[in-house]
Short mmCIF file of C-alpha atoms and ligand atoms in Angstrom, two decimals:
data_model
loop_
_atom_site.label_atom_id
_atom_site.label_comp_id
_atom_site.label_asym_id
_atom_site.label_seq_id
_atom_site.Cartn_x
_atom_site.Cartn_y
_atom_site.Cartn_z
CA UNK A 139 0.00 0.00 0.00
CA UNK A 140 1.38 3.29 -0.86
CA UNK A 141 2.17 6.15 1.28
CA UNK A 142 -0.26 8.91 1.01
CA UNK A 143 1.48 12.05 2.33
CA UNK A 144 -0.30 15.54 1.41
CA UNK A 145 1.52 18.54 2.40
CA UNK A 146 -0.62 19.29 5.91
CA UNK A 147 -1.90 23.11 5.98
CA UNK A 148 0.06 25.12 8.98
CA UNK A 149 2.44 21.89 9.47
CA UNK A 150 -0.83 20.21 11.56
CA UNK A 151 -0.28 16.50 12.89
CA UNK A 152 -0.13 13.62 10.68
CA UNK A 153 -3.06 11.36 9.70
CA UNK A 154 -2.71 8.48 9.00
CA UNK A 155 -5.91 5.95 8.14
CA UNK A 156 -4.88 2.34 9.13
CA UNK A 157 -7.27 0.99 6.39
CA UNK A 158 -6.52 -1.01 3.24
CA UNK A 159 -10.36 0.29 2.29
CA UNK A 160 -10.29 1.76 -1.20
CA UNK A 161 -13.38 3.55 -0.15
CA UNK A 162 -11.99 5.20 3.16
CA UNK A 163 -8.77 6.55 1.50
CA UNK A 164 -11.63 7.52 -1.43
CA UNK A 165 -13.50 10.09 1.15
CA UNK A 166 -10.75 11.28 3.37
CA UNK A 167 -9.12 12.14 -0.09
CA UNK A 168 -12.51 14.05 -1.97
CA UNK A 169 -12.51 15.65 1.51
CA UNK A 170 -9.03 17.38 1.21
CA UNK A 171 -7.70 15.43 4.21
CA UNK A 172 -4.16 15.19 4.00
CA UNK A 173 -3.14 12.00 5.32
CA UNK A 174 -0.50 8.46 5.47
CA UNK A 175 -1.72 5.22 4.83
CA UNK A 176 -0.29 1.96 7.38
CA UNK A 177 -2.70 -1.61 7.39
CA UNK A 178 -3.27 -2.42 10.93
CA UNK A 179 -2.54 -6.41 10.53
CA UNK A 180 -4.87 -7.12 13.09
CA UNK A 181 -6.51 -10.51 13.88
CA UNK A 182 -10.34 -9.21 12.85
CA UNK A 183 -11.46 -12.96 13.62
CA UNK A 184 -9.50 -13.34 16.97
CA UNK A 185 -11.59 -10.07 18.07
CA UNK A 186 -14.73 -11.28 17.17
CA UNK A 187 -14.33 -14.45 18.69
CA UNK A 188 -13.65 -12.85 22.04
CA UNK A 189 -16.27 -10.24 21.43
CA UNK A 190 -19.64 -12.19 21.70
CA UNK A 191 -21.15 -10.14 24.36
CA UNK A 192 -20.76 -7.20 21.76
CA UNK A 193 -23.99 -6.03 19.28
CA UNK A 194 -22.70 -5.52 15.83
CA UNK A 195 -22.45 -2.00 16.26
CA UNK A 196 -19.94 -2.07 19.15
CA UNK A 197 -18.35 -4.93 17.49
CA UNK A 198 -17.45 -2.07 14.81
CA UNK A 199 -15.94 -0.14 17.26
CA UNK A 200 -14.04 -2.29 19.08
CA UNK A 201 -12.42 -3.38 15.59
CA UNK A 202 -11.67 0.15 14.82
CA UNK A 203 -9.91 0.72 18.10
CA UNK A 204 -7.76 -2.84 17.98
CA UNK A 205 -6.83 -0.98 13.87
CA UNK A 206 -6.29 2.25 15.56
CA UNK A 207 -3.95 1.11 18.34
CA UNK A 208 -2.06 -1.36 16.25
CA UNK A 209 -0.43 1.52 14.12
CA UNK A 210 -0.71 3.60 17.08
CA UNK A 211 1.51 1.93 18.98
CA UNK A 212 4.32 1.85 15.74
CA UNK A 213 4.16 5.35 15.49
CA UNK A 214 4.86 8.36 18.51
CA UNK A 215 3.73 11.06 16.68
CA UNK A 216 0.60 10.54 14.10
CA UNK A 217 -3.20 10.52 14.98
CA UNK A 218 -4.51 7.19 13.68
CA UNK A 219 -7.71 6.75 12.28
CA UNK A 220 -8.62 3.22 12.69
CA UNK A 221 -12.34 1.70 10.97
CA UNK A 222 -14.45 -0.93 10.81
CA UNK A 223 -17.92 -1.91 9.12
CA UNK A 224 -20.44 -4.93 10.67
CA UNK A 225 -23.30 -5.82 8.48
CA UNK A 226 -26.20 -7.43 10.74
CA UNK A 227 -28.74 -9.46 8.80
CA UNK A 228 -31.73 -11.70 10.35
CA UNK A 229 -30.23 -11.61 13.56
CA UNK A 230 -26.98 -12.03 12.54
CA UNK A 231 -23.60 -11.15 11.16
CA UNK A 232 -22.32 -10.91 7.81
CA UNK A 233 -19.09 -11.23 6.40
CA UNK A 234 -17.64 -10.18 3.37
CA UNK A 235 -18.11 -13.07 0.15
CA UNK A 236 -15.31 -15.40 -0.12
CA UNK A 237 -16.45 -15.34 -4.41
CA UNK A 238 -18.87 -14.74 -6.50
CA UNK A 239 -21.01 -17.46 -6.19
CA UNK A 240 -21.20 -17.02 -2.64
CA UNK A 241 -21.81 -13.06 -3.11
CA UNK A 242 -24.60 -13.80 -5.21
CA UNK A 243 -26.49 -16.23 -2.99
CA UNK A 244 -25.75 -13.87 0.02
CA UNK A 245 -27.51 -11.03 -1.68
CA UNK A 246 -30.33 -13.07 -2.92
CA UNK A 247 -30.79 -13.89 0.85
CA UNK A 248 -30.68 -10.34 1.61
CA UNK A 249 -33.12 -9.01 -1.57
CA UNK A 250 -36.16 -7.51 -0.55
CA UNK A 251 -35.38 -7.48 3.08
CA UNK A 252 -33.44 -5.29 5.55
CA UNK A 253 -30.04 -5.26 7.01
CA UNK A 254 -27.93 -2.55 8.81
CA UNK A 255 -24.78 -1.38 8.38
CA UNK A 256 -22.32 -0.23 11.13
CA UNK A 257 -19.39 1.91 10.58
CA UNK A 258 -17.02 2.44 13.59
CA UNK A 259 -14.16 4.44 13.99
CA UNK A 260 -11.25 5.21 16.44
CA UNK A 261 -8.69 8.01 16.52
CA UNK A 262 -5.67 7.08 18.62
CA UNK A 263 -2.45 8.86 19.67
CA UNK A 264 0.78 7.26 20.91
CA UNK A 265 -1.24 4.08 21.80
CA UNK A 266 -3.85 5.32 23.52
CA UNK A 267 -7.33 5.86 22.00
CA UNK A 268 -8.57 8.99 22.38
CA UNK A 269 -12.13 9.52 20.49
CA UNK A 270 -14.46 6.51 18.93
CA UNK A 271 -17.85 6.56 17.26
CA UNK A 272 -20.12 4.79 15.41
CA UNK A 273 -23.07 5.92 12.83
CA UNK A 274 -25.47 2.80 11.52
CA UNK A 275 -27.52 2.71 8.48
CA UNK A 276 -30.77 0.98 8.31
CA UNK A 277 -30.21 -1.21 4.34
CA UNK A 278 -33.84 -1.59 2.66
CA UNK A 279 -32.97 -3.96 -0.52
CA UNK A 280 -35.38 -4.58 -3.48
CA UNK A 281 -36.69 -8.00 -4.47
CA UNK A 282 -34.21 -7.31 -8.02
CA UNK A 283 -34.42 -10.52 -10.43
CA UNK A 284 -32.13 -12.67 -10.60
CA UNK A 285 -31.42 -11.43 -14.07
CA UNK A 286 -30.68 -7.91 -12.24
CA UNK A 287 -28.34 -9.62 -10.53
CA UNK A 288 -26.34 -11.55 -12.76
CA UNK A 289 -26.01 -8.65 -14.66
CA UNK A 290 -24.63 -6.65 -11.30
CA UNK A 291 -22.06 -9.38 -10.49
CA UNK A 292 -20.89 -9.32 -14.09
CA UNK A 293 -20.74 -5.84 -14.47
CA UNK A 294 -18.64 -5.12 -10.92
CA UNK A 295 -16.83 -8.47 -10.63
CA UNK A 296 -14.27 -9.35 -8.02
CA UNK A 297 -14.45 -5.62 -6.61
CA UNK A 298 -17.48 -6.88 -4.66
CA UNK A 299 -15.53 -8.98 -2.60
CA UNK A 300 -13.59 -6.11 -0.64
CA UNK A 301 -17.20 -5.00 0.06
CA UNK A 302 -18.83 -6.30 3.29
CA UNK A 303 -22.40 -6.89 1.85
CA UNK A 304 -21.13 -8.21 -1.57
CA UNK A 305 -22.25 -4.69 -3.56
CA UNK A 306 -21.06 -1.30 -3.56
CA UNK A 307 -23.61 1.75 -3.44
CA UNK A 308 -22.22 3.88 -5.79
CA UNK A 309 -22.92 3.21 -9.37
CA UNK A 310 -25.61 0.48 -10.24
CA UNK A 311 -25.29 -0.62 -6.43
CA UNK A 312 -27.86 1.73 -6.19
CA UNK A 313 -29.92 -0.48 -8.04
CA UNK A 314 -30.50 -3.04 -5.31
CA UNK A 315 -32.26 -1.05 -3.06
CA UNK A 316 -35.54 0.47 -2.54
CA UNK A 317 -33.96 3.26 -0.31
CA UNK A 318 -31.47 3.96 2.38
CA UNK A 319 -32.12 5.37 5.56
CA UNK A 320 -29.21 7.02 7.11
CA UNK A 321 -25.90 8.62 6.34
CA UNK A 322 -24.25 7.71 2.49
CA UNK A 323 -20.88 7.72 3.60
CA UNK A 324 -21.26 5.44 6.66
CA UNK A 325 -22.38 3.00 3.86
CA UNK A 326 -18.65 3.26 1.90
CA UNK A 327 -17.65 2.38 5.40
CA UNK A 328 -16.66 5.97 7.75
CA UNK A 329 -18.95 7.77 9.69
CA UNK A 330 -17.46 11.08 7.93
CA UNK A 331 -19.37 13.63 9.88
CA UNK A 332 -18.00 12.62 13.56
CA UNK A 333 -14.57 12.01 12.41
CA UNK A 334 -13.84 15.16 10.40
CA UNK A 335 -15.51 16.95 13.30
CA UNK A 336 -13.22 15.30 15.70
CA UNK A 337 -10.30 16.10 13.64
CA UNK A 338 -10.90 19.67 13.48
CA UNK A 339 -11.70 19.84 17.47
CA UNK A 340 -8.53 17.48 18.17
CA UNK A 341 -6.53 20.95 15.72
CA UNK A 342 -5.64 18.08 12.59
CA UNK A 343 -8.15 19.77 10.30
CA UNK A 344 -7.98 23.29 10.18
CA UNK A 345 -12.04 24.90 12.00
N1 GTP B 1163 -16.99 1.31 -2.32
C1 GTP B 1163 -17.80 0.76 -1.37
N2 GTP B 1163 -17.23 0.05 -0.35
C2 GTP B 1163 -18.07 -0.49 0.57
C3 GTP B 1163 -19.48 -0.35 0.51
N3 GTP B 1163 -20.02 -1.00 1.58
C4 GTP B 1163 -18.99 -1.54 2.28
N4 GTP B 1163 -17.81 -1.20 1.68
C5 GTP B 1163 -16.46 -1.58 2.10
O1 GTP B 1163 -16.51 -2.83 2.78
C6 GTP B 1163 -15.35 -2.92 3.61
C7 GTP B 1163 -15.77 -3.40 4.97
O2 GTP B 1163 -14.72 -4.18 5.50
P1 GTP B 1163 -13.84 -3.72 6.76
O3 GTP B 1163 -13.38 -4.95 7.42
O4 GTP B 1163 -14.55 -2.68 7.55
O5 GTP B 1163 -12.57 -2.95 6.14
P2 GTP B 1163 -11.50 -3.53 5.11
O6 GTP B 1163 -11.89 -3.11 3.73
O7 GTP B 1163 -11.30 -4.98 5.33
O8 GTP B 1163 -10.20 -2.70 5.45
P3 GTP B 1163 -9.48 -2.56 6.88
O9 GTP B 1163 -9.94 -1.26 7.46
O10 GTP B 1163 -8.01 -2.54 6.53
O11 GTP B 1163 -9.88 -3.75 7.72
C8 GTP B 1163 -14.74 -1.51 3.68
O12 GTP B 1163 -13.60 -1.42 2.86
C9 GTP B 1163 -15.87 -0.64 3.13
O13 GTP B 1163 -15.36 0.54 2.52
C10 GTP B 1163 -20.03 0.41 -0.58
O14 GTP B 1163 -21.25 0.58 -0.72
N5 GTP B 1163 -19.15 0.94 -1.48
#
């Protein structure tokens, strides 16, 4: 992964996102954020197995933290932004496709029902975290054809894969639903609002 380092305005703190998310280094970017990018290597299934008494949504946070403080702890200096998305379906948890076969069955489970989304994130400094949030966003798919979706796997491919709920919102992801209800960028996977807020309180982001 490559090192994103945007001259900061007024020589502010460092960012940097511990995310390999395409769409996370996608909206800090359109946002003007200057920031690094580091991948927290951390054990996501190791958490989650010790993290039962959790609901999704602090499940999400709790992820974001263990991202945040892994880099963290590497580097003395930076704020870390650490982030993680659960997707909670009939009572349970989904997990992102391991192909396309199994994306397609997973959304013809999911068409014409509802599922949430949870994004979580964590800012940390020098190891410690020091702000964490989560925004959720209540999924209302349509009962699309399977023709609809064969022609939605084909078009997108493998990209799905990266995505927790097998599709991607933008583009003819919008297709699949009926409507959203809740925040479009919590969705791609960063509740955008609270963190750029908290990054212009915490002086990394200019007011
Ligand atoms: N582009 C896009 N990405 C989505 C959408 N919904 C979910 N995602 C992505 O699904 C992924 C959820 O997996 P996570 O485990 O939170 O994050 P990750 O991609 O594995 O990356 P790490 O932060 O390094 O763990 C994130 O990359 C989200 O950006 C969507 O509608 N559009």
């Amino acid at each position: 992964m490559s090192d994103i380092s945007l001259s900061s305005p007024g020589g502010r703190e460092t960012l940097i996102l511990a995310s390999k998310s395409a769409a996370r280094r996608a909206m800090l970017e359109n946002a003007g954020v200057p920031f690094e990018v580091r991948v927290a290597g951390v054990d996501e299934d190791a958490i989650k197995a010790v993290s039962t008494d959790l609901d999704p949504a602090g499940l999400a946070v709790r992820l974001a933290e263990a991202k945040a403080l892994a880099v963290s702890r590497d580097d003395e200096t930076a704020w870390v932004l650490g982030s993680d998305q659960t997707l909670a379906f009939d009572g349970g948890l989904i997990s992102k496709a391991k192909s396309l076969d199994a994306a397609r069955e997973r959304l013809k489970s999911m068409r014409g029902r509802i599922h949430h989304l949870h994004s979580g994130a964590a800012l940390a400094v020098k190891g410690e975290i020091v702000w964490s949030g989560v925004d959720t966003v209540e999924m209302r798919m349509r009962d699309f054809s399977d023709a609809f979706l064969d022609a939605y796997l084909a078009a997108e491919g493998e990209a799905l894969l990266a995505c927790v709920g097998s599709y991607r919102l933008e583009g003819m992801g919008s297709q699949l639903f009926a409507a959203i209800d809740g925040d479009y960028f919590t969705v791609l996977g960063l509740p955008l609002w609270p963190v750029l807020a908290e990054l212009r309180r915490a002086g990394v982001l200019s007011a």
